[in-house]
Short mmCIF file of C-alpha atoms and ligand atoms in Angstrom, two decimals:
data_model
loop_
_atom_site.label_atom_id
_atom_site.label_comp_id
_atom_site.label_asym_id
_atom_site.label_seq_id
_atom_site.Cartn_x
_atom_site.Cartn_y
_atom_site.Cartn_z
CA MET A 124 -11.82 -7.19 -27.82
CA GLY A 125 -9.84 -4.49 -25.99
CA LYS A 126 -6.60 -5.87 -27.47
CA PHE A 127 -8.05 -5.88 -30.08
CA VAL A 128 -9.84 -2.25 -30.39
CA VAL A 129 -6.92 -0.13 -28.14
CA PRO A 130 -4.72 -0.31 -30.82
CA LYS A 131 -6.76 0.72 -33.51
CA LEU A 132 -6.84 3.42 -31.50
CA GLY A 133 -3.61 4.33 -31.59
CA LEU A 134 -2.99 4.08 -28.16
CA PRO A 135 -0.09 3.42 -27.17
CA ASN A 136 1.77 0.36 -25.08
CA PRO A 137 2.09 0.77 -21.14
CA ALA A 138 5.32 -0.32 -20.33
CA THR A 139 5.37 -3.61 -18.70
CA LEU A 140 5.74 -3.17 -15.17
CA ARG A 141 9.15 -4.60 -12.57
CA ARG A 142 7.15 -7.66 -10.92
CA TYR A 143 8.83 -9.21 -7.87
CA LYS A 144 10.07 -13.09 -8.18
CA PRO A 145 11.88 -14.19 -5.66
CA GLY A 146 15.85 -14.25 -5.54
CA GLN A 147 15.68 -11.53 -8.51
CA PRO A 148 17.68 -8.76 -7.82
CA ALA A 149 16.64 -6.19 -5.27
CA LEU A 150 17.38 -3.46 -7.93
CA GLU A 151 18.71 -3.64 -11.78
CA GLY A 152 21.85 -1.53 -11.30
CA PRO A 153 23.01 1.23 -9.09
CA ALA A 154 21.05 3.66 -6.99
CA LEU A 155 22.84 6.60 -6.32
CA LEU A 156 21.84 8.45 -2.82
CA GLY A 157 21.81 12.30 -2.51
CA ALA A 158 21.01 14.56 0.15
CA ALA A 159 20.48 18.63 1.01
CA PRO A 160 23.79 20.06 3.37
CA GLY A 161 22.63 18.56 7.45
CA GLY A 162 20.27 15.94 6.15
CA ARG A 163 19.46 13.32 9.52
CA LEU A 164 18.83 10.33 6.84
CA GLU A 165 21.83 9.67 4.89
CA LYS A 166 23.73 7.85 6.59
CA VAL A 167 21.53 5.71 7.80
CA ILE A 168 20.10 5.12 4.34
CA GLU A 169 23.15 3.88 2.80
CA ALA A 170 23.76 1.55 5.97
CA GLN A 171 19.94 -0.08 4.85
CA LEU A 172 20.90 -0.11 1.46
CA HIS A 173 24.11 -1.67 1.40
CA ARG A 174 22.19 -3.86 3.54
CA ALA A 175 19.51 -4.91 0.53
CA ASP A 176 22.60 -5.60 -0.96
CA ILE A 177 22.16 -2.43 -3.08
CA ASP A 178 24.88 -0.37 -5.75
CA VAL A 179 24.86 3.00 -3.65
CA VAL A 180 26.78 5.35 -5.45
CA SER A 181 27.13 9.04 -4.56
CA THR A 182 28.06 10.36 -8.00
CA PRO A 183 25.97 10.02 -11.15
CA ALA A 184 26.94 6.40 -13.27
CA GLY A 185 25.38 6.35 -16.19
CA LYS A 186 22.00 4.47 -15.95
CA HIS A 187 20.75 4.42 -12.79
CA ALA A 188 18.00 2.25 -11.39
CA ALA A 189 16.64 4.22 -8.29
CA LEU A 190 17.92 8.05 -7.49
CA VAL A 191 17.55 8.40 -3.25
CA PHE A 192 17.51 11.80 -1.47
CA ASP A 193 16.92 13.37 1.74
CA ALA A 194 15.92 16.65 2.47
CA THR A 195 15.44 16.92 5.51
CA GLY A 196 18.62 19.41 5.86
CA VAL A 197 16.34 21.55 3.96
CA LYS A 198 14.15 24.22 6.63
CA ASP A 199 13.49 27.31 4.24
CA PRO A 200 12.12 27.08 0.99
CA LYS A 201 14.80 28.73 -0.98
CA GLN A 202 16.95 25.56 0.36
CA LEU A 203 14.15 23.63 -2.15
CA ARG A 204 17.13 24.92 -4.69
CA GLU A 205 18.78 21.49 -3.23
CA VAL A 206 16.17 19.55 -4.86
CA TYR A 207 16.85 20.57 -8.16
CA ASP A 208 20.56 20.41 -8.16
CA PHE A 209 20.43 17.05 -7.65
CA PHE A 210 17.25 16.17 -9.78
CA HIS A 211 17.84 18.12 -12.88
CA PRO A 212 20.89 16.82 -13.68
CA VAL A 213 20.62 12.84 -13.43
CA ILE A 214 15.54 12.73 -14.62
CA ARG A 215 17.19 10.79 -17.41
CA SER A 216 19.03 8.46 -16.68
CA VAL A 217 15.75 6.61 -14.45
CA GLY A 218 16.10 3.35 -16.34
CA PRO A 219 12.64 0.98 -16.74
CA SER A 220 10.42 -0.07 -13.73
CA GLY A 221 12.72 2.83 -11.78
CA ARG A 222 12.93 4.68 -8.83
CA VAL A 223 12.25 7.60 -7.40
CA VAL A 224 12.79 8.35 -3.37
CA VAL A 225 12.51 11.84 -1.56
CA LEU A 226 12.54 11.45 1.98
CA GLY A 227 11.57 14.80 4.42
CA THR A 228 10.43 15.72 7.78
CA PRO A 229 6.50 15.68 8.57
CA PRO A 230 5.34 18.77 8.54
CA GLU A 231 3.43 18.51 11.11
CA LEU A 232 6.12 17.74 13.42
CA ALA A 233 7.88 21.15 11.81
CA GLU A 234 7.18 24.80 12.29
CA GLY A 235 7.81 27.81 10.30
CA HIS A 236 10.17 27.80 7.76
CA GLU A 237 11.28 23.91 8.15
CA ARG A 238 7.77 22.93 7.64
CA ILE A 239 6.67 25.17 5.25
CA ALA A 240 9.55 23.96 2.48
CA GLN A 241 8.75 20.39 3.64
CA ARG A 242 5.11 20.71 2.45
CA ALA A 243 5.71 21.86 -0.65
CA LEU A 244 8.38 18.27 -1.64
CA GLU A 245 4.86 16.53 -1.72
CA GLY A 246 4.62 18.26 -6.00
CA PHE A 247 7.51 17.88 -6.56
CA VAL A 248 6.97 14.47 -5.99
CA ARG A 249 4.17 14.04 -7.59
CA SER A 250 4.81 16.07 -10.61
CA VAL A 251 7.94 13.59 -11.31
CA GLY A 252 5.80 10.91 -10.69
CA LYS A 253 4.23 12.74 -13.44
CA GLU A 254 7.53 13.08 -15.99
CA LEU A 255 8.53 9.31 -15.66
CA LYS A 256 7.85 6.89 -18.68
CA ARG A 257 8.25 2.97 -18.52
CA GLY A 258 6.66 2.76 -15.58
CA ALA A 259 8.76 4.51 -13.09
CA THR A 260 7.21 5.55 -10.08
CA ALA A 261 8.15 8.69 -7.41
CA GLN A 262 7.40 8.60 -4.10
CA LEU A 263 8.03 10.77 -0.72
CA VAL A 264 8.59 9.21 2.67
CA TYR A 265 9.16 11.34 6.14
CA VAL A 266 10.84 10.09 8.59
CA ALA A 267 10.10 11.54 12.72
CA GLU A 268 12.81 12.40 14.02
CA GLY A 269 13.95 9.45 16.27
CA ALA A 270 12.50 7.66 13.20
CA GLU A 271 15.87 7.12 11.08
CA GLU A 272 16.16 4.22 12.02
CA ALA A 273 13.50 1.85 11.22
CA THR A 274 11.94 3.36 8.01
CA GLU A 275 14.53 0.72 6.09
CA SER A 276 11.28 -2.00 5.85
CA THR A 277 9.22 1.21 3.85
CA LEU A 278 12.85 1.50 2.05
CA ARG A 279 13.29 -1.77 0.20
CA PHE A 280 9.31 -2.29 -0.39
CA LEU A 281 9.67 1.78 -2.55
CA LEU A 282 12.89 0.38 -3.77
CA SER A 283 11.81 -3.06 -5.30
CA SER A 284 9.38 -4.76 -8.09
CA LYS A 285 7.11 -5.08 -5.45
CA SER A 286 6.23 -1.73 -4.88
CA ALA A 287 4.66 -1.47 -9.19
CA PHE A 288 1.37 0.11 -9.12
CA VAL A 289 2.27 2.32 -5.88
CA ASP A 290 2.95 5.48 -7.40
CA ALA A 291 3.45 9.42 -6.25
CA GLN A 292 2.69 8.12 -2.65
CA VAL A 293 3.43 10.38 0.43
CA ILE A 294 4.48 7.62 3.66
CA ARG A 295 4.56 8.70 7.53
CA VAL A 296 7.48 6.87 8.84
CA GLY A 297 6.86 6.80 12.71
CA THR A 298 5.19 9.86 13.90
CA GLU A 299 5.00 7.82 17.24
CA THR A 300 8.33 7.20 16.72
CA LYS A 301 8.13 3.01 17.53
CA THR A 302 11.06 1.12 17.44
CA ALA A 303 10.74 -1.63 14.65
CA THR A 304 12.79 -5.33 14.42
CA ALA A 305 14.71 -6.12 11.63
CA PRO A 306 12.66 -9.06 10.54
CA ALA A 307 15.88 -12.45 11.49
CA ASP A 308 15.63 -13.79 7.18
CA TRP A 309 13.69 -10.66 5.31
CA ALA A 310 13.00 -13.22 2.93
CA LYS A 311 9.95 -14.89 5.19
CA PRO A 312 9.45 -11.97 7.40
CA LEU A 313 6.11 -12.98 8.68
CA ASP A 314 7.74 -16.44 10.35
CA GLY A 315 5.82 -17.63 12.78
CA LYS A 316 3.05 -15.19 12.08
CA VAL A 317 -1.04 -15.88 11.80
CA ALA A 318 -2.45 -13.85 10.13
CA LEU A 319 -6.83 -14.03 8.69
CA VAL A 320 -7.75 -12.44 5.52
CA THR A 321 -11.55 -11.92 4.65
CA GLY A 322 -12.91 -12.54 1.14
CA ALA A 323 -9.65 -14.38 1.11
CA SER A 324 -11.41 -17.22 -2.06
CA ARG A 325 -10.86 -14.67 -5.14
CA GLY A 326 -9.15 -11.35 -6.04
CA ILE A 327 -7.76 -10.15 -4.22
CA GLY A 328 -7.88 -11.41 -1.58
CA ALA A 329 -6.78 -14.79 -2.64
CA ALA A 330 -3.76 -12.94 -3.58
CA ILE A 331 -3.02 -11.71 -0.49
CA ALA A 332 -3.16 -15.16 1.04
CA GLU A 333 -0.77 -15.91 -1.68
CA VAL A 334 1.52 -13.07 -0.82
CA LEU A 335 1.69 -13.50 3.42
CA GLY A 336 2.01 -17.02 3.19
CA ARG A 337 4.93 -16.36 0.69
CA ASP A 338 6.48 -14.62 3.07
CA GLY A 339 6.50 -16.53 6.04
CA ALA A 340 2.45 -16.96 8.22
CA HIS A 341 0.16 -19.02 8.72
CA VAL A 342 -3.39 -17.05 7.12
CA VAL A 343 -6.50 -18.02 8.07
CA ALA A 344 -8.69 -17.51 4.87
CA LEU A 345 -11.79 -16.54 5.22
CA ASP A 346 -15.71 -16.50 3.33
CA ILE A 347 -18.71 -16.97 2.62
CA PRO A 348 -20.16 -20.37 2.89
CA ALA A 349 -21.36 -20.19 -0.73
CA GLN A 350 -17.69 -19.30 -1.62
CA GLY A 351 -16.93 -22.65 0.38
CA ALA A 352 -15.33 -24.06 -2.85
CA ASP A 353 -12.76 -22.07 -3.54
CA LEU A 354 -12.10 -20.77 0.24
CA SER A 355 -10.48 -24.32 -0.08
CA LYS A 356 -8.55 -24.15 -2.98
CA VAL A 357 -6.60 -21.11 -2.10
CA ALA A 358 -5.82 -21.85 1.67
CA ASN A 359 -4.79 -24.89 0.71
CA LYS A 360 -2.79 -24.46 -1.89
CA VAL A 361 -0.66 -21.51 0.14
CA GLY A 362 -0.82 -24.47 2.92
CA GLY A 363 -2.73 -22.34 5.49
CA SER A 364 -6.66 -22.97 7.09
CA ALA A 365 -9.69 -21.84 5.33
CA LEU A 366 -13.15 -20.25 7.42
CA GLN A 367 -16.55 -20.45 5.72
CA LEU A 368 -18.10 -17.41 7.95
CA ASP A 369 -20.13 -13.89 7.20
CA ILE A 370 -18.59 -11.30 8.50
CA THR A 371 -21.66 -9.29 8.78
CA ALA A 372 -23.20 -11.96 11.24
CA ALA A 373 -24.38 -10.70 14.65
CA ASP A 374 -21.65 -13.55 16.19
CA ALA A 375 -19.25 -13.28 13.97
CA PRO A 376 -16.85 -11.12 16.41
CA GLU A 377 -17.28 -13.64 19.17
CA LYS A 378 -16.61 -16.78 17.33
CA LEU A 379 -13.76 -15.19 14.77
CA ALA A 380 -12.12 -14.41 17.99
CA GLU A 381 -12.40 -17.78 19.73
CA TYR A 382 -11.61 -19.94 16.29
CA LEU A 383 -7.97 -17.49 16.62
CA THR A 384 -8.17 -18.17 20.55
CA THR A 385 -8.52 -21.44 20.28
CA ARG A 386 -5.87 -22.74 17.17
CA HIS A 387 -3.92 -20.14 17.29
CA GLY A 388 -3.48 -18.65 20.29
CA GLY A 389 -4.24 -15.61 19.47
CA VAL A 390 -3.80 -13.37 15.44
CA ASP A 391 -0.82 -10.84 14.58
CA ILE A 392 -2.32 -9.33 11.84
CA VAL A 393 -6.16 -9.09 10.38
CA VAL A 394 -6.35 -7.25 6.22
CA HIS A 395 -10.12 -7.02 6.44
CA ASN A 396 -10.47 -7.99 3.10
CA ALA A 397 -14.65 -7.95 2.37
CA GLY A 398 -15.80 -5.96 0.00
CA ILE A 399 -18.40 -5.37 -1.95
CA THR A 400 -20.84 -2.40 -4.76
CA ARG A 401 -24.63 -2.25 -5.20
CA ASP A 402 -23.68 -0.16 -7.33
CA LYS A 403 -26.63 2.58 -8.36
CA THR A 404 -27.24 6.32 -8.08
CA LEU A 405 -28.47 7.96 -5.08
CA GLY A 406 -31.94 7.93 -6.84
CA ASN A 407 -32.95 4.71 -7.13
CA MET A 408 -30.57 2.77 -4.58
CA THR A 409 -32.43 1.24 -1.86
CA GLU A 410 -32.37 0.33 1.63
CA GLY A 411 -30.97 -3.18 0.67
CA GLY A 412 -28.53 -1.66 -1.61
CA TRP A 413 -27.47 1.05 0.86
CA ASP A 414 -27.22 -1.03 4.74
CA SER A 415 -24.92 -4.44 3.38
CA VAL A 416 -22.78 -2.24 1.33
CA ILE A 417 -21.95 -0.09 4.90
CA ALA A 418 -22.53 -3.79 6.50
CA VAL A 419 -19.77 -5.18 4.47
CA ASN A 420 -17.41 -2.97 4.20
CA LEU A 421 -17.55 -0.86 6.76
CA ALA A 422 -19.68 -1.74 9.85
CA SER A 423 -18.28 -5.71 10.13
CA GLN A 424 -14.95 -4.64 10.58
CA LEU A 425 -15.16 -2.48 13.42
CA ALA A 426 -17.52 -4.55 15.64
CA VAL A 427 -13.90 -6.90 14.87
CA ASN A 428 -11.52 -5.21 15.34
CA GLU A 429 -13.19 -4.14 18.94
CA LYS A 430 -13.62 -7.47 19.68
CA LEU A 431 -9.61 -8.50 18.92
CA LEU A 432 -8.22 -6.38 20.87
CA ALA A 433 -10.90 -6.35 24.07
CA ASP A 434 -10.02 -9.86 24.36
CA LYS A 435 -6.20 -9.13 23.47
CA VAL A 436 -6.84 -11.42 20.63
CA LEU A 437 -4.69 -9.25 18.58
CA ARG A 438 -0.93 -10.26 19.69
CA GLU A 439 1.31 -7.76 20.94
CA ASN A 440 2.90 -5.83 17.47
CA GLY A 441 0.03 -6.46 15.46
CA ARG A 442 -1.28 -5.03 12.20
CA ILE A 443 -4.59 -3.81 11.48
CA ILE A 444 -5.39 -3.33 7.21
CA GLY A 445 -7.87 -1.60 5.37
CA VAL A 446 -8.90 -1.89 2.42
CA SER A 447 -9.94 1.63 0.97
CA SER A 448 -10.19 2.99 -2.25
CA ILE A 449 -10.13 5.64 -4.88
CA ALA A 450 -13.55 5.35 -5.46
CA GLY A 451 -13.27 6.35 -0.97
CA ILE A 452 -11.21 9.57 -1.80
CA ALA A 453 -12.53 11.15 -5.30
CA GLY A 454 -16.22 9.72 -5.41
CA ASN A 455 -17.74 7.77 -8.29
CA VAL A 456 -21.03 8.38 -9.41
CA GLY A 457 -23.18 5.51 -8.75
CA GLN A 458 -21.05 4.97 -5.61
CA THR A 459 -22.44 6.67 -2.96
CA ASN A 460 -23.07 3.61 -0.43
CA TYR A 461 -18.77 2.18 -2.07
CA ALA A 462 -17.93 5.67 -1.35
CA THR A 463 -18.66 6.64 2.03
CA SER A 464 -17.87 2.74 3.82
CA LYS A 465 -14.28 3.13 1.79
CA ALA A 466 -13.52 6.63 3.22
CA GLY A 467 -14.82 6.28 6.81
CA VAL A 468 -11.69 3.38 6.41
CA ILE A 469 -10.16 5.78 6.50
CA GLY A 470 -12.31 6.77 8.97
CA MET A 471 -10.86 3.68 11.09
CA VAL A 472 -7.68 4.22 10.33
CA ASN A 473 -7.19 7.30 10.72
CA ASP A 474 -9.29 7.08 14.19
CA GLY A 475 -7.48 3.59 15.49
CA ALA A 476 -3.87 4.35 14.48
CA PRO A 477 -3.42 5.91 18.16
CA LYS A 478 -5.27 3.72 20.01
CA LEU A 479 -3.17 1.01 17.78
CA ALA A 480 -0.27 3.13 19.07
CA GLU A 481 -1.31 2.34 22.75
CA TYR A 482 -1.91 -1.31 22.15
CA GLY A 483 1.59 -1.95 20.34
CA GLY A 484 0.44 -2.20 16.91
CA THR A 485 -1.04 -0.38 14.09
CA ILE A 486 -3.74 -0.30 11.57
CA ASN A 487 -2.38 1.11 7.64
CA ALA A 488 -5.44 0.72 4.56
CA VAL A 489 -3.88 0.53 1.02
CA ALA A 490 -6.33 2.49 -1.65
CA PRO A 491 -6.62 -0.10 -4.54
CA GLY A 492 -7.67 1.95 -8.42
CA PHE A 493 -7.83 -0.18 -11.05
CA ILE A 494 -7.31 -4.14 -10.24
CA GLU A 495 -7.75 -6.67 -13.03
CA THR A 496 -9.53 -8.99 -11.30
CA LYS A 497 -13.44 -9.65 -12.56
CA MET A 498 -15.21 -6.99 -10.76
CA THR A 499 -13.52 -4.84 -12.54
CA ALA A 500 -13.60 -7.81 -15.65
CA ALA A 501 -17.54 -6.93 -15.76
CA VAL A 502 -17.06 -2.79 -16.59
CA PRO A 503 -17.97 -2.04 -19.69
CA LEU A 504 -14.99 -1.65 -22.46
CA PHE A 505 -14.38 1.79 -23.11
CA ILE A 506 -15.39 3.08 -19.17
CA ARG A 507 -12.26 0.22 -18.37
CA GLU A 508 -10.28 0.99 -20.55
CA ALA A 509 -9.78 5.13 -19.47
CA GLY A 510 -9.82 2.92 -16.09
CA ARG A 511 -6.66 1.60 -17.67
CA ARG A 512 -5.54 5.15 -18.78
CA LEU A 513 -5.77 7.71 -17.28
CA SER A 514 -2.85 7.29 -14.23
CA SER A 515 0.67 8.00 -14.51
CA LEU A 516 1.17 3.89 -15.32
CA GLY A 517 -1.00 4.25 -17.95
CA GLN A 518 -2.13 0.53 -16.71
CA GLY A 519 -4.46 -1.52 -14.39
CA GLY A 520 -2.91 -3.06 -11.14
CA LEU A 521 -2.75 -6.39 -10.61
CA PRO A 522 -4.07 -8.28 -7.89
CA VAL A 523 -0.37 -9.34 -6.39
CA ASP A 524 0.30 -4.92 -6.56
CA VAL A 525 -1.92 -4.64 -3.09
CA ALA A 526 -0.92 -7.91 -2.01
CA GLU A 527 2.28 -6.76 -1.15
CA THR A 528 1.50 -3.44 -0.18
CA ILE A 529 -0.34 -5.14 2.77
CA ALA A 530 3.10 -6.94 3.23
CA TRP A 531 4.51 -4.90 3.90
CA TYR A 532 2.72 -3.20 6.90
CA ALA A 533 2.60 -6.64 7.99
CA ASN A 534 6.45 -6.61 8.42
CA PRO A 535 7.68 -6.68 11.26
CA ALA A 536 10.31 -3.98 11.11
CA SER A 537 7.55 -1.47 9.64
CA ALA A 538 6.30 -1.40 13.91
CA ALA A 539 6.96 2.58 13.00
CA VAL A 540 4.33 2.66 10.24
CA ASN A 541 0.95 3.50 10.96
CA GLY A 542 -2.23 5.60 9.94
CA ASN A 543 -0.95 4.98 6.70
CA VAL A 544 -3.27 5.06 2.97
CA VAL A 545 -1.02 4.48 0.72
CA ARG A 546 -3.04 3.93 -3.07
CA VAL A 547 -1.99 1.52 -5.22
CA CYS A 548 -3.04 3.31 -8.36
CA GLY A 549 -0.51 4.08 -10.98
CA GLN A 550 -1.18 7.72 -9.98
CA ALA A 551 -4.62 7.92 -11.29
CA LEU A 552 -5.51 11.16 -11.93
CA LEU A 553 -8.89 10.21 -10.54
CA GLY A 554 -9.06 12.25 -6.90
CA ALA A 555 -6.11 13.05 -7.67
P1 NAD B 48 -14.58 -9.48 -5.06
O1 NAD B 48 -15.74 -9.66 -5.27
O2 NAD B 48 -13.59 -10.66 -5.84
O3 NAD B 48 -14.35 -10.74 -3.61
C1 NAD B 48 -14.54 -10.00 -2.49
C2 NAD B 48 -14.25 -11.31 -1.88
O4 NAD B 48 -15.33 -10.72 -0.37
C3 NAD B 48 -15.34 -12.24 -2.02
O5 NAD B 48 -14.98 -13.84 -1.78
C4 NAD B 48 -17.22 -12.14 -1.44
O6 NAD B 48 -16.74 -13.63 -1.06
C5 NAD B 48 -16.37 -11.71 0.11
N1 NAD B 48 -16.24 -11.57 1.15
C6 NAD B 48 -18.24 -11.31 0.05
N2 NAD B 48 -19.50 -10.54 1.45
C7 NAD B 48 -18.37 -11.18 2.23
C8 NAD B 48 -19.09 -10.70 3.32
N3 NAD B 48 -20.27 -10.80 4.25
N4 NAD B 48 -18.50 -12.18 4.32
C9 NAD B 48 -17.62 -12.52 4.20
N5 NAD B 48 -16.68 -12.50 3.02
C10 NAD B 48 -17.84 -11.80 2.13
O7 NAD B 48 -13.32 -8.36 -5.35
P2 NAD B 48 -12.03 -7.39 -5.44
O8 NAD B 48 -12.16 -7.33 -6.71
O9 NAD B 48 -10.74 -8.74 -4.93
O10 NAD B 48 -11.63 -6.48 -4.08
C11 NAD B 48 -11.51 -6.67 -3.04
C12 NAD B 48 -11.08 -5.93 -1.99
O11 NAD B 48 -11.15 -4.22 -2.73
C13 NAD B 48 -13.15 -5.47 -1.36
O12 NAD B 48 -12.84 -4.93 -0.67
C14 NAD B 48 -13.18 -3.79 -2.46
O13 NAD B 48 -13.58 -3.35 -2.21
C15 NAD B 48 -11.51 -3.40 -3.08
N6 NAD B 48 -11.70 -2.97 -3.98
C16 NAD B 48 -11.14 -3.83 -5.33
C17 NAD B 48 -10.94 -3.49 -6.35
C18 NAD B 48 -10.78 -3.25 -8.15
O14 NAD B 48 -10.33 -2.67 -9.19
N7 NAD B 48 -10.51 -4.99 -8.04
C19 NAD B 48 -10.39 -1.63 -6.52
C20 NAD B 48 -10.77 -0.47 -5.38
C21 NAD B 48 -10.75 -1.62 -3.81
#
């Protein structure tokens, strides 16, 4: 129906986004690398890009698959001119599904004019994201001093087709400066790891199970007993195990801790993906509609985290990953309960980051925008089409886009990526 109506409205066809396939080249063309004078990242990044089999050039080479700029040398607003001087002549040379990445110093770790100039980079990157065409994206990565070597997994992710639907995001690496270990094999970074994925029987959860399994993890796929048949299919497909459990049950944290300890000796990655909606405007919302959403989307996750940390079931260098939503950032009509729970997930990341850092792990979240699933297929046609179109990439994302972002957080080399909430929304205009 949508495919028939949309061309009649005269809307342009969105670009086909390049998505990851094992064995595909890291980039389809050279990456132009530049730096403001005095930058501390250029040399390190050059080595990282070479290791990722990326053809790095320092002078413009016609078409570019990526433009990467080290802006850590920008210490004063006047020096922002360096950013213009680098990008202005080459911005039109970015190819389809191309990448723009600007690297800076976290403003909160700088002072005075440097802090102001570094903060200014956000406006630049978010605007470039809106101007780029043909599926190209722009990101800003703030790298703390001392965390230069810890940026490799983030750069690889952002430059690759795994970040197809991540656009105009601001990512912080190493604000508590941690050492990151590169995986023995970048194609199987999660080898030997155990990953728990809740709500894994379908939709985004099934895609997360598949991607973490592809990356080498043993996946414990969890869902409610009513989803048992679909859950088994997912678990079998990824060579993992199925665990039927309602995560809101009072004894769920205890059962989960026991299962993970006896079967696997612990867990390395916990993905809180299970989520529900019970949409009604506030005046029409029942107590039950409010309570069930907060219970599944937030309260049960806190109870599980607390148990896994208290009993040290989450292993050293462990990862907790939440699934928020752009509704949790922007709010939405009919979703006071859902948006409250999803903003609470952001609170969970903020509160958990220092605790996890002390524990030797990380906590981060993704905030998906419009993702093509059964949930969004049920949205009325015109609202659905608006949801897809009102973004810089002009389309909805796929469950795999959310899954790839989660796999980046889970990578052992992402040990210095803590306390981030990255939107997987194609730069949706909602809550921009
Ligand atoms: P979905 O409804 O297809 O899948 C959610 C899964 O969670 C289901 O399999 C369900 O059985 C399971 N679940 C629900 N309650 C549970 C409980 N008490 N215990 C265990 N499992 C339970 O939804 P989806 O679209 O795949 O969404 C996955 C996550 O992504 C959710 O947290 C959702 O809020 C979030 N999200 C989705 C979108 C989107 O566009 N689809 C956008 C933003 C955020």
